[in-house]
Coordinates of C-alpha atoms and ligand atoms in Angstrom, one line a residue:
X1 CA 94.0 59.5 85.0
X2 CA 91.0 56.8 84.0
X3 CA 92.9 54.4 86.3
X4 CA 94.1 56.3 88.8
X5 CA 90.5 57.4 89.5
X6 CA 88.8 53.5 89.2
X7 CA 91.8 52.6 91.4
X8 CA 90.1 55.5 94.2
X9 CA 87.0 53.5 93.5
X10 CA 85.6 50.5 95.5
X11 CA 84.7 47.7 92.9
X12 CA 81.1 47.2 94.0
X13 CA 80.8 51.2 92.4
X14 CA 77.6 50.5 89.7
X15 CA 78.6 52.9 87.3
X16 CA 82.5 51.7 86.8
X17 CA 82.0 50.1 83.2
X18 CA 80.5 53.8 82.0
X19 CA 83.7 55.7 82.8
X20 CA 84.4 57.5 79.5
X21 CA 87.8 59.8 80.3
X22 CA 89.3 62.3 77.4
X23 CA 92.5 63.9 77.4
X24 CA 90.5 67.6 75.7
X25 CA 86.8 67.8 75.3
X26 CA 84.7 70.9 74.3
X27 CA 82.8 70.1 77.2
X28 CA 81.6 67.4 79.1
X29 CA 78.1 68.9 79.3
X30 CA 78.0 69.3 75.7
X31 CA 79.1 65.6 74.9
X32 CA 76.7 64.0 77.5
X33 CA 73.9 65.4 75.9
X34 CA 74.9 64.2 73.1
X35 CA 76.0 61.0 74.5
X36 CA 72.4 60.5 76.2
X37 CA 70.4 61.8 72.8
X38 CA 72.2 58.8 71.5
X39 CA 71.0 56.3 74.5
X40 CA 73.8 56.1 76.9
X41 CA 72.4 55.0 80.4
X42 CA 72.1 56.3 83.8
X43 CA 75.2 56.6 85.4
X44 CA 77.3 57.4 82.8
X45 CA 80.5 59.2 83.7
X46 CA 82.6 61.8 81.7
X47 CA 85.5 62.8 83.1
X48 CA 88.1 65.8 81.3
X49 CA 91.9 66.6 82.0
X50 CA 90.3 70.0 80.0
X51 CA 87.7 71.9 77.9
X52 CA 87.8 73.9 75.2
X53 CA 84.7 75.1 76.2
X54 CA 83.8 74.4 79.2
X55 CA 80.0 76.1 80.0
X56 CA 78.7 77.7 83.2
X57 CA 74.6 78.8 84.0
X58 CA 73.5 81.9 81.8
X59 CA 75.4 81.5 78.9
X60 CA 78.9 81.9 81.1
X61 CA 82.2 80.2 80.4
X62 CA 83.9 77.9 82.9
X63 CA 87.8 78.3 82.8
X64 CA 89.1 74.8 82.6
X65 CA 93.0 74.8 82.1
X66 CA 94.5 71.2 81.7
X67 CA 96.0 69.4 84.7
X68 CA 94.5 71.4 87.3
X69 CA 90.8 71.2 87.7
X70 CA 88.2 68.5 87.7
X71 CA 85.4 68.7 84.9
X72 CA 82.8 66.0 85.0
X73 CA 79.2 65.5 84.2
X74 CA 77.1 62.6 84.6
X75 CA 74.3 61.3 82.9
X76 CA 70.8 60.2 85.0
X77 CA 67.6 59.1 83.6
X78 CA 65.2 59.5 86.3
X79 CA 61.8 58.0 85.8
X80 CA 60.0 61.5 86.9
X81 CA 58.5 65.0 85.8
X82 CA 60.4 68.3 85.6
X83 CA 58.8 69.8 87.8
X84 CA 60.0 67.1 90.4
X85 CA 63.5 67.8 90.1
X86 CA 64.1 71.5 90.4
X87 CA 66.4 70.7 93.4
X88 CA 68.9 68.7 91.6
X89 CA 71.2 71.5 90.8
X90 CA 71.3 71.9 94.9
X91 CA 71.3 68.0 95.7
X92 CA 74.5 68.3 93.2
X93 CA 75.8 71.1 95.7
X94 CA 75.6 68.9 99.2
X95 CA 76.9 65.9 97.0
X96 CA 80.0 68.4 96.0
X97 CA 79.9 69.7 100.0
X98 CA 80.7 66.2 100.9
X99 CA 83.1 65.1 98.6
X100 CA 85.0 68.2 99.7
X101 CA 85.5 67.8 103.1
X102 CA 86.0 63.8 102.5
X103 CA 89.0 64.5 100.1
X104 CA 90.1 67.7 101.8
X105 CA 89.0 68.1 105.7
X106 CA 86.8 71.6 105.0
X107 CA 83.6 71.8 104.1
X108 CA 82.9 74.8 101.2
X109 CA 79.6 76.6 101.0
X110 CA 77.5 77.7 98.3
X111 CA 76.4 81.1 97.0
X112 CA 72.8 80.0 95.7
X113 CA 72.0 78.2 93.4
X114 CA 75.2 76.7 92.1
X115 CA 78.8 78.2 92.7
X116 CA 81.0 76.5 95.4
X117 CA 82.5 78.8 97.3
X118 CA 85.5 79.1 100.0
X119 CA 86.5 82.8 101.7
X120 CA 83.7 84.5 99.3
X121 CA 85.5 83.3 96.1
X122 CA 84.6 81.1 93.7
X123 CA 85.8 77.1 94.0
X124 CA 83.9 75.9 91.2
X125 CA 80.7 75.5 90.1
X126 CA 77.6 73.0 88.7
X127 CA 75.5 72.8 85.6
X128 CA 72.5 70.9 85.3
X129 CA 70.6 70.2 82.3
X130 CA 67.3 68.7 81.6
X131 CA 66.2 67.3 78.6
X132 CA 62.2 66.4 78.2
X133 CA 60.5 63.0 76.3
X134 CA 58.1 64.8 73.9
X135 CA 55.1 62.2 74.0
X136 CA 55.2 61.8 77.8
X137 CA 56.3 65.1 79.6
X138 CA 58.8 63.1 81.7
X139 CA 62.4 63.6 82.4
X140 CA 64.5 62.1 79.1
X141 CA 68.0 63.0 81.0
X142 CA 69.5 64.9 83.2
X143 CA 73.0 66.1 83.0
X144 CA 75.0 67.0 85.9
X145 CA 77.7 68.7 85.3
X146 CA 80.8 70.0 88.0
X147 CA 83.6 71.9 87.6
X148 CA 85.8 72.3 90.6
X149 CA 89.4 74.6 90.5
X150 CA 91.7 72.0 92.4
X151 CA 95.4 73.0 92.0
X152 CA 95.2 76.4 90.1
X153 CA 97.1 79.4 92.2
X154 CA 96.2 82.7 91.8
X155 CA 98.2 83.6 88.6
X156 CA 96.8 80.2 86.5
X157 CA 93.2 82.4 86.6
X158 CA 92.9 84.7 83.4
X159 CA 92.8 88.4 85.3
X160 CA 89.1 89.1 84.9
X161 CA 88.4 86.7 87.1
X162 CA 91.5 86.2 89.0
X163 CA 89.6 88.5 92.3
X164 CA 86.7 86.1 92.8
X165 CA 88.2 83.0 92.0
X166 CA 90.4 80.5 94.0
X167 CA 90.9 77.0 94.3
X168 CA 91.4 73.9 96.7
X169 CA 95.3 73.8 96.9
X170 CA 95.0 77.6 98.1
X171 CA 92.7 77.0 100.2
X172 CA 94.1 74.3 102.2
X173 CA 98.0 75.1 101.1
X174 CA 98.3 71.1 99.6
X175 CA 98.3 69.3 96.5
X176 CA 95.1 67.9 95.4
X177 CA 94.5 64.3 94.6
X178 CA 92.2 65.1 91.8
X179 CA 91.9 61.5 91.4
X180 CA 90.5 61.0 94.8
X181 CA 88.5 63.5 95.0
X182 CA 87.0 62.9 91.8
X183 CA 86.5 59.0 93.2
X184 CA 84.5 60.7 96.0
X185 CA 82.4 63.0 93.7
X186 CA 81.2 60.1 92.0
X187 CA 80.3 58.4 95.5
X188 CA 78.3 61.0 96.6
X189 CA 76.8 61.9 93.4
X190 CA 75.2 57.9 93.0
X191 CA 74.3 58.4 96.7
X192 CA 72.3 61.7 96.3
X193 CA 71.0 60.2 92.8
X194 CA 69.2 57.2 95.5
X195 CA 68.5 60.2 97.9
X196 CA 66.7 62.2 94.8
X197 CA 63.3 61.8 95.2
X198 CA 62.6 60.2 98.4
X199 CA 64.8 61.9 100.2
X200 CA 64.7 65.0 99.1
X201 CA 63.6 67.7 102.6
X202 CA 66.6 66.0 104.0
X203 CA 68.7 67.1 101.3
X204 CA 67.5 70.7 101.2
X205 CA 67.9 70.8 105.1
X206 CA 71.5 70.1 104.0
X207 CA 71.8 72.6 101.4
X208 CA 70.0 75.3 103.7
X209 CA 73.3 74.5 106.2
X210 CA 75.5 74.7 103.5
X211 CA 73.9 77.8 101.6
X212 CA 76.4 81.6 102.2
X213 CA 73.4 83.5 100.5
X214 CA 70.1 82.7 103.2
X215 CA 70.4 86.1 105.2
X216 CA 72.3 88.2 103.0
X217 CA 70.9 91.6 100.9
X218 CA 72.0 90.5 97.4
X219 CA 71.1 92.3 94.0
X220 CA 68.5 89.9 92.2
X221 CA 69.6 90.3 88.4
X222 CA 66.8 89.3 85.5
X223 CA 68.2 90.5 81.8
X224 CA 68.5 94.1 82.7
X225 CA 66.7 94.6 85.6
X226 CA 68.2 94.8 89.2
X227 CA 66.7 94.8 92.2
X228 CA 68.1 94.8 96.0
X229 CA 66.7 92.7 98.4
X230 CA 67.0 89.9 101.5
X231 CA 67.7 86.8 101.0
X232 CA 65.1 85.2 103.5
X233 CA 65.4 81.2 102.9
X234 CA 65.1 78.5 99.9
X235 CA 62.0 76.3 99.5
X236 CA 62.0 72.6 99.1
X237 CA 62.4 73.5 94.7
X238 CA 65.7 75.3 95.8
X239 CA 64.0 78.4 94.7
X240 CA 65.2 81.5 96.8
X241 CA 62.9 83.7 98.9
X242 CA 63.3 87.1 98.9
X243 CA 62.2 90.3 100.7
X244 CA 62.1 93.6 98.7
X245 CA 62.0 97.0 100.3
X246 CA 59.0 97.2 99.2
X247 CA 57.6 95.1 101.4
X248 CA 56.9 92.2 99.3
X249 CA 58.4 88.8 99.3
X250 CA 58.7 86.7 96.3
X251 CA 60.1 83.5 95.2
X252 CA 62.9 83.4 92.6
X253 CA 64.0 80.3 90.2
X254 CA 67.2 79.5 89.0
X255 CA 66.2 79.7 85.5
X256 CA 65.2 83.6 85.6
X257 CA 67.5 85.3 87.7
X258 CA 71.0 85.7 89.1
X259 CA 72.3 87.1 92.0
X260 CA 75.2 89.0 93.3
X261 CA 76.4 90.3 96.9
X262 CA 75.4 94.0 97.0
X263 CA 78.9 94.9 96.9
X264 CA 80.5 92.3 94.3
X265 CA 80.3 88.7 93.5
X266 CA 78.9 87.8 97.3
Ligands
LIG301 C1 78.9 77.8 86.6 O1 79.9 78.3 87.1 O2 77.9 78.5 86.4 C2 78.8 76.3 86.4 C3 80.1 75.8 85.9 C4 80.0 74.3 85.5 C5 81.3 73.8 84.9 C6 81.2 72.3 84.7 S1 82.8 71.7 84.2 C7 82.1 70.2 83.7 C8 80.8 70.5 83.0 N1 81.0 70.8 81.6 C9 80.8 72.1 81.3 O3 80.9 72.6 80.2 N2 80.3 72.7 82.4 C10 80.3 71.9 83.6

């Protein structure tokens, strides 16, 4: 797989010496931190025929069978504060966006803030992880993680999830050359990585084009509260703006809340 995927790669790539490949990992996410607490630099790449234990947002599990999916995560040190990157979990969503429709002629959207979508079921799905220098406040690392079902049909997904779930080979009847594609993700994920920070309204104006959730009512969940609402638009932060019955609109972060459709997963 390692060299099938540098093989997809064009030699001038900067991150090609930090490939790290396994056969069966826990989870990417998991050894990248563990990788960066240990110094590895920006642009290191950890790529996973399959996980063990492969990790989703709020404390949810990421089904990642061997041979089928792509499970990645990349390590970026950029030299900023927090509060400077609360997009990157939607700059990670255009990158995905675009990778797609490279490797696969159709271009996915995204139910806010992180699931990759196709037909109002789930394609896959991105995990971003900060991780703060105590004495300065700034970023340490940042771990991107992306988990995208390639050439799973229906009955590869376990049944709980098997009605919201679907992958690219369904979705376009073909293969998937999870090689290529993953050659692409890593393309457009050094790309948006250069894009980050100075680029960052034209990014959001891309993830606003790409977003299935600006204009739908939706259920905003927060531990056991639920509320229905509008979803209205997402700020430059990729924070979601919502309008309550009420009357009232407020802003909602990734970290507190979750949403769902008002009938089901969208
Ligand atoms: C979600 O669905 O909430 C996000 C899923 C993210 C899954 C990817 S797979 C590669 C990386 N390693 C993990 O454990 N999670 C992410």
């Amino acid at each position: 797989m390692k060299e099938q995927v540098l093989s997809n790669l064009p030699d001038s790539f900067p991150w090609i010496n930090q490939i790290h490949y396994f056969d069966c990992i826990n989870s990417t996410n998991t050894q990248a931190k563990a990788m960066a607490a240990e110094g590895a630099s920006h642009g290191t790449v950890l790529i996973a025929d399959r996980q063990t234990d492969g990790r989703g947002r709020m404390g949810r599990s990421f089904h990642s069978p061997a041979n089928m999916g792509i499970y990645l995560s990349i390590i970026l040190r950029p030299d900023t504060k927090p509060t400077q990157l609360m997009h990157l979990t939607c700059a990670t969503g255009v990158a995905a966006c675009n990778a797609i429709e490279v490797a696969c002629g159709f271009r996915p959207k995204i139910k806010w803030a992180n699931d990759l979508i196709y037909q109002k079921k789930k394609l896959g799905g991105i995990l971003t992880e900060l991780s703060l220098n105590s004495k300065t406040g700034l970023v340490d690392y940042a771990i991107i993680g992306i988990g995208i079902n390639c050439n799973q049909s229906p009955t590869d997904f376990p049944e709980d999830i098997r009605e919201i779930a679907t992958s690219l080979s369904v979705a376009r009847a073909k293969h998937v050359d999870r090689p290529a594609l993953i050659a692409n993700l890593l393309c457009e994920i050094e790309n948006m990585s250069n894009m980050l920070l100075p680029q960052k309204n034209v990014i959001m104006a891309q993830y606003r084009k790409d977003c299935f959730t600006i204009g739908e009512e939706i259920s905003v969940v927060k531990c056991d509260c639920v509320r229905h609402g509008r979803a209205l638009d997402i700020d430059d932060d990729g924070a979601l703006i919502v309008s309550f019955p009420s009357g009232t609109v407020e802003t909602v972060n990734t970290g507190e809340v979750s949403i769902r459709g008002m009938y089901g997963y969208l």
